[in-house]
mmCIF file of C-alpha atoms in Angstrom:
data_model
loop_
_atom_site.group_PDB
_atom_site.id
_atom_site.type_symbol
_atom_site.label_atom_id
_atom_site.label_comp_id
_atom_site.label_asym_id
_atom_site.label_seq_id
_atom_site.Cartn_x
_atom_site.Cartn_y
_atom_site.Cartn_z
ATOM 1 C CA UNK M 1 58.546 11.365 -26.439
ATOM 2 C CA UNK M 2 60.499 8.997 -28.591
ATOM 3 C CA UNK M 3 59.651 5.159 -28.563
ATOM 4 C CA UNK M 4 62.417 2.504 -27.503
ATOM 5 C CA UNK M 5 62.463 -1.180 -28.449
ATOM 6 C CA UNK M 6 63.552 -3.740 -25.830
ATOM 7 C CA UNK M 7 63.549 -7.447 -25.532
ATOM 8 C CA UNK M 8 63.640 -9.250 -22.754
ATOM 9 C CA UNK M 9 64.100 -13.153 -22.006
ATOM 10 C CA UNK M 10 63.496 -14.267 -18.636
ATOM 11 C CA UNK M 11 62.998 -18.273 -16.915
ATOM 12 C CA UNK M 12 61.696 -19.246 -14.095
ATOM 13 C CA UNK M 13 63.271 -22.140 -11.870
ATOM 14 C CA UNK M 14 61.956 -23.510 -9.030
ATOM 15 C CA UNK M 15 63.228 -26.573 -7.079
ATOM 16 C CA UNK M 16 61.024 -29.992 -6.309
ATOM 17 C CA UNK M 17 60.605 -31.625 -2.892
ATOM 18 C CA UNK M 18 58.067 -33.466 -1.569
ATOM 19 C CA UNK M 19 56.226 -32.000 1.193
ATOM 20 C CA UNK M 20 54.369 -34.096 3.879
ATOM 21 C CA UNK M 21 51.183 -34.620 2.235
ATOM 22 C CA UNK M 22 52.942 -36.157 -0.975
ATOM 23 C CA UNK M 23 50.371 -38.266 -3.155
ATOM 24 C CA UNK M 24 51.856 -39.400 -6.360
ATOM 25 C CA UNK M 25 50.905 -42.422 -8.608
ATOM 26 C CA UNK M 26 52.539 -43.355 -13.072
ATOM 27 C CA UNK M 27 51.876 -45.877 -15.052
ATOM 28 C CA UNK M 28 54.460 -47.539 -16.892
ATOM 29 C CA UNK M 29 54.205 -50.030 -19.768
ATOM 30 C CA UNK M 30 56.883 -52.682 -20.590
ATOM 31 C CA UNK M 31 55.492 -53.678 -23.944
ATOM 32 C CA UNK M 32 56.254 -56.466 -26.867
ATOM 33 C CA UNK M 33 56.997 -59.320 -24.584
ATOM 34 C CA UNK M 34 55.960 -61.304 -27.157
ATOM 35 C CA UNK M 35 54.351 -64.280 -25.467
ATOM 36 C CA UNK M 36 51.050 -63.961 -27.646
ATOM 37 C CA UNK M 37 52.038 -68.009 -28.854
ATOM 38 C CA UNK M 38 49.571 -70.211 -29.300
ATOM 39 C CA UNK M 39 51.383 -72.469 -27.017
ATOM 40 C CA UNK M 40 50.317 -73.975 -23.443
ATOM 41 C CA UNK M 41 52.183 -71.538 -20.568
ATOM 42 C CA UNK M 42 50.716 -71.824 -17.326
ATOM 43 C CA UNK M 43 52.938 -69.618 -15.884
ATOM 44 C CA UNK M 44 55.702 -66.783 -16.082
ATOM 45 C CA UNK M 45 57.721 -65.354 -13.495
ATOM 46 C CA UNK M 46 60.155 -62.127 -13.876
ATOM 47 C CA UNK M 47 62.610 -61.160 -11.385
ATOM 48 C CA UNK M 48 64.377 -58.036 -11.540
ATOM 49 C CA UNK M 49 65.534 -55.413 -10.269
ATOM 50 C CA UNK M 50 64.641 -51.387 -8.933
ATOM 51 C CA UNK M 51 66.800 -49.263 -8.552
ATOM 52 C CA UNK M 52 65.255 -45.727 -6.330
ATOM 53 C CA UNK M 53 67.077 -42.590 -5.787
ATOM 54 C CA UNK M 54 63.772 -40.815 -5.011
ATOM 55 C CA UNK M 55 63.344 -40.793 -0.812
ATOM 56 C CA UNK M 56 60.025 -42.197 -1.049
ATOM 57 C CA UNK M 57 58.826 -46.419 -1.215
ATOM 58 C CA UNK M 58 56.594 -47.059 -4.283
ATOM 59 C CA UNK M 59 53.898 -49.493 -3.844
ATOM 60 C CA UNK M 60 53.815 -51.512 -6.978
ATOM 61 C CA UNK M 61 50.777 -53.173 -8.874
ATOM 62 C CA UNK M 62 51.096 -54.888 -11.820
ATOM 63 C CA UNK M 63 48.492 -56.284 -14.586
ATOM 64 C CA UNK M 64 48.909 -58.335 -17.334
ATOM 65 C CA UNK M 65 47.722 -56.946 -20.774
ATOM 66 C CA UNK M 66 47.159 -59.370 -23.915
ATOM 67 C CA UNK M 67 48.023 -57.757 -27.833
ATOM 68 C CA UNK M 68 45.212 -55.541 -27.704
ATOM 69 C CA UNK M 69 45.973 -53.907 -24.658
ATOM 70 C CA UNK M 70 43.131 -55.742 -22.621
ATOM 71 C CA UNK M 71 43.406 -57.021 -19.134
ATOM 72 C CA UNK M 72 44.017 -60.997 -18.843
ATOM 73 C CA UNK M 73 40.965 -62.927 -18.025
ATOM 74 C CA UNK M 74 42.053 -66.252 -16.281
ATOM 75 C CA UNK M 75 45.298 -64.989 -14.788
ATOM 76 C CA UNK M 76 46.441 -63.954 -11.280
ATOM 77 C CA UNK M 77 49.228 -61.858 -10.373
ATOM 78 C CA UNK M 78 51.508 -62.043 -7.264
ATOM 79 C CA UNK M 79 54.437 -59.845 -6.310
ATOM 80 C CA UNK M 80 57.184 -60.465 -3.742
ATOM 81 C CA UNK M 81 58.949 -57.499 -2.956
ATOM 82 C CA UNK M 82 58.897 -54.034 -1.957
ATOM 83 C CA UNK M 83 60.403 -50.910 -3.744
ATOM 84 C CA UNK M 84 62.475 -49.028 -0.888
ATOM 85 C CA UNK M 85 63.381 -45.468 -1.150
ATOM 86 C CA UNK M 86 66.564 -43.877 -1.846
ATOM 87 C CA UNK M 87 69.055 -40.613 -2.225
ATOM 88 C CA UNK M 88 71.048 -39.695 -5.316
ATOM 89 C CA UNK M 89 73.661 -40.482 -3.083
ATOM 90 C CA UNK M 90 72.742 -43.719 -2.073
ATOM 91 C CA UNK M 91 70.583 -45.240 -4.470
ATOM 92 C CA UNK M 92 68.790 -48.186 -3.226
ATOM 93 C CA UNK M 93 67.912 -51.223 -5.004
ATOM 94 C CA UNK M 94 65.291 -53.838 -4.378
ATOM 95 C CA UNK M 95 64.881 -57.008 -6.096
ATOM 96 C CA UNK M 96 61.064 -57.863 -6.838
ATOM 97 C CA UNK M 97 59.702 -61.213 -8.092
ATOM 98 C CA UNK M 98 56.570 -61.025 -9.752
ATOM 99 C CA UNK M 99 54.294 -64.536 -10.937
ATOM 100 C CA UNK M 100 51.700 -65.027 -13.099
ATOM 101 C CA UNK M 101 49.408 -67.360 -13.220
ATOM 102 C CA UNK M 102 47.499 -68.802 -16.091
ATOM 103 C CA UNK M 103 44.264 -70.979 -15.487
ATOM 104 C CA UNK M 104 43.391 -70.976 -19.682
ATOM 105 C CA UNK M 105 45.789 -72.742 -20.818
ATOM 106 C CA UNK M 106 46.700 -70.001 -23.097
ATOM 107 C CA UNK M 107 48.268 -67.485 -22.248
ATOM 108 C CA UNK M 108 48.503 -64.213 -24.168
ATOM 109 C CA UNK M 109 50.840 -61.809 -22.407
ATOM 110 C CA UNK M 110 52.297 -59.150 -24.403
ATOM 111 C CA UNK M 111 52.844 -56.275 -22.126
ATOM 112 C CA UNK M 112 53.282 -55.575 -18.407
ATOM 113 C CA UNK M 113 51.486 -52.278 -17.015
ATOM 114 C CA UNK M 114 53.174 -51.279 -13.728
ATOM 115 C CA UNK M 115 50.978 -48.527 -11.156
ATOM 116 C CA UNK M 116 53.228 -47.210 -9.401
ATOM 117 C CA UNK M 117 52.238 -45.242 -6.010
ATOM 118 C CA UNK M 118 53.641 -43.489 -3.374
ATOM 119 C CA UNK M 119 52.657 -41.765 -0.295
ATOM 120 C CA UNK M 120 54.566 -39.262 2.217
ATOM 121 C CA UNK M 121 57.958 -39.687 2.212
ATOM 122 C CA UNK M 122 59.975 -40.186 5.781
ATOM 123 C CA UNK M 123 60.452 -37.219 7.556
ATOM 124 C CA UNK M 124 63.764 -36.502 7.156
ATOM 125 C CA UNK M 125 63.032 -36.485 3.557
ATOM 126 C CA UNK M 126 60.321 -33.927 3.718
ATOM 127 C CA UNK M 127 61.480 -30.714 2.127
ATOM 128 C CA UNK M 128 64.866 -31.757 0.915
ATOM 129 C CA UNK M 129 64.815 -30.437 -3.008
ATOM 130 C CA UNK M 130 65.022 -33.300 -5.260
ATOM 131 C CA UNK M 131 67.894 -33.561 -8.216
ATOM 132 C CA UNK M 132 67.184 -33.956 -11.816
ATOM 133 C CA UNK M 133 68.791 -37.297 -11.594
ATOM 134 C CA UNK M 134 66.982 -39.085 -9.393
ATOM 135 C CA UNK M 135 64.739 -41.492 -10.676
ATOM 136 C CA UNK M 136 63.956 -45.264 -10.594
ATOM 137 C CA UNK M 137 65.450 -47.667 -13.065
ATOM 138 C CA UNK M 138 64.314 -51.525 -13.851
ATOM 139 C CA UNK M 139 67.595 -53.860 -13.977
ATOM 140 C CA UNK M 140 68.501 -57.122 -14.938
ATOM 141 C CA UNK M 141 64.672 -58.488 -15.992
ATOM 142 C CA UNK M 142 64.903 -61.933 -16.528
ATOM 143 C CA UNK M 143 61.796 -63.747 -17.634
ATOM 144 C CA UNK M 144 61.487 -67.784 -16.838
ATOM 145 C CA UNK M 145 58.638 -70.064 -17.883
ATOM 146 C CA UNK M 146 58.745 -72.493 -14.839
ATOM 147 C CA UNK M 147 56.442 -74.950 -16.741
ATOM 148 C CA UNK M 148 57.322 -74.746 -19.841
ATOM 149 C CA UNK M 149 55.643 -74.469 -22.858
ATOM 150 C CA UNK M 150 53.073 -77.193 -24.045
ATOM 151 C CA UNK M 151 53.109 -77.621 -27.640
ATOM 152 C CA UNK M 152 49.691 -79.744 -29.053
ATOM 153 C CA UNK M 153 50.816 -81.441 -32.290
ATOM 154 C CA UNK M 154 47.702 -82.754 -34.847
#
């Protein structure tokens, strides 16, 4: 026989959904917040908002990290809120409120690390194939410093 030289090019594409026993959890920096000061803050609070399109609620837990990535010693974390789910065609946003507390007197906080979880969706969302733009998003962040900042002058 003779030999014949063919090329093929194939892909593969398969559609997402989540299925009933749906266990997903990402963690998220939001870095170079730039409160490493060597200032007095007993407290910061950001409010903001999050915007779902994915048909599942998130459980959120945040911690605050210092310039070298470590945990805060000294500080507690509370969050008001809850991240509802969504559609791409009704996106659903929740607004979250999230304090933290500083009993050192200094307080080094230069990056947020956000867990977020999820669990099985609702049922009517089981199944249904997902869209590549569907997503969260974090709006409108606004940082305050209900205390203020102590400045110690020598």
């Amino acid at each position: 026989g003779k030999n014949y030289t063919a090329s093929v090019e194939y892909s593969v594409s398969s559609p997402l959904a989540f299925g009933e026993d749906l266990s997903l959890s990402f963690t998220q920096d939001i870095e170079n917040l730039g409160l490493s000061l060597d200032y007095d803050v007993k407290s910061v609070i950001f409010e903001m908002d999050i915007v779902n399109s994915i048909p599942v609620d998130f459980n959120l837990d945040v911690t605050g990290l210092d310039k070298n990535g470590n945990e805060l010693s000294g500080t507690k974390v509370s969050l008001n809120g809850e991240i509802k789910g969504g559609s791409h065609l009704a996106p659903v946003t929740s607004p979250l409120k999230l304090e933290i507390k500083n009993s050192n007197g200094k307080m080094e906080l230069e990056s947020l690390r956000l867990t977020m979880s999820a669990t099985a969706p609702d049922a009517e969302y089981v199944g249904v194939q997902l869209n590549e733009k569907q997503g969260f998003e974090i709006k409108n962040m606004v940082m305050t410093l209900p205390d203020g900042i102590g400045v110690k002058f020598n």
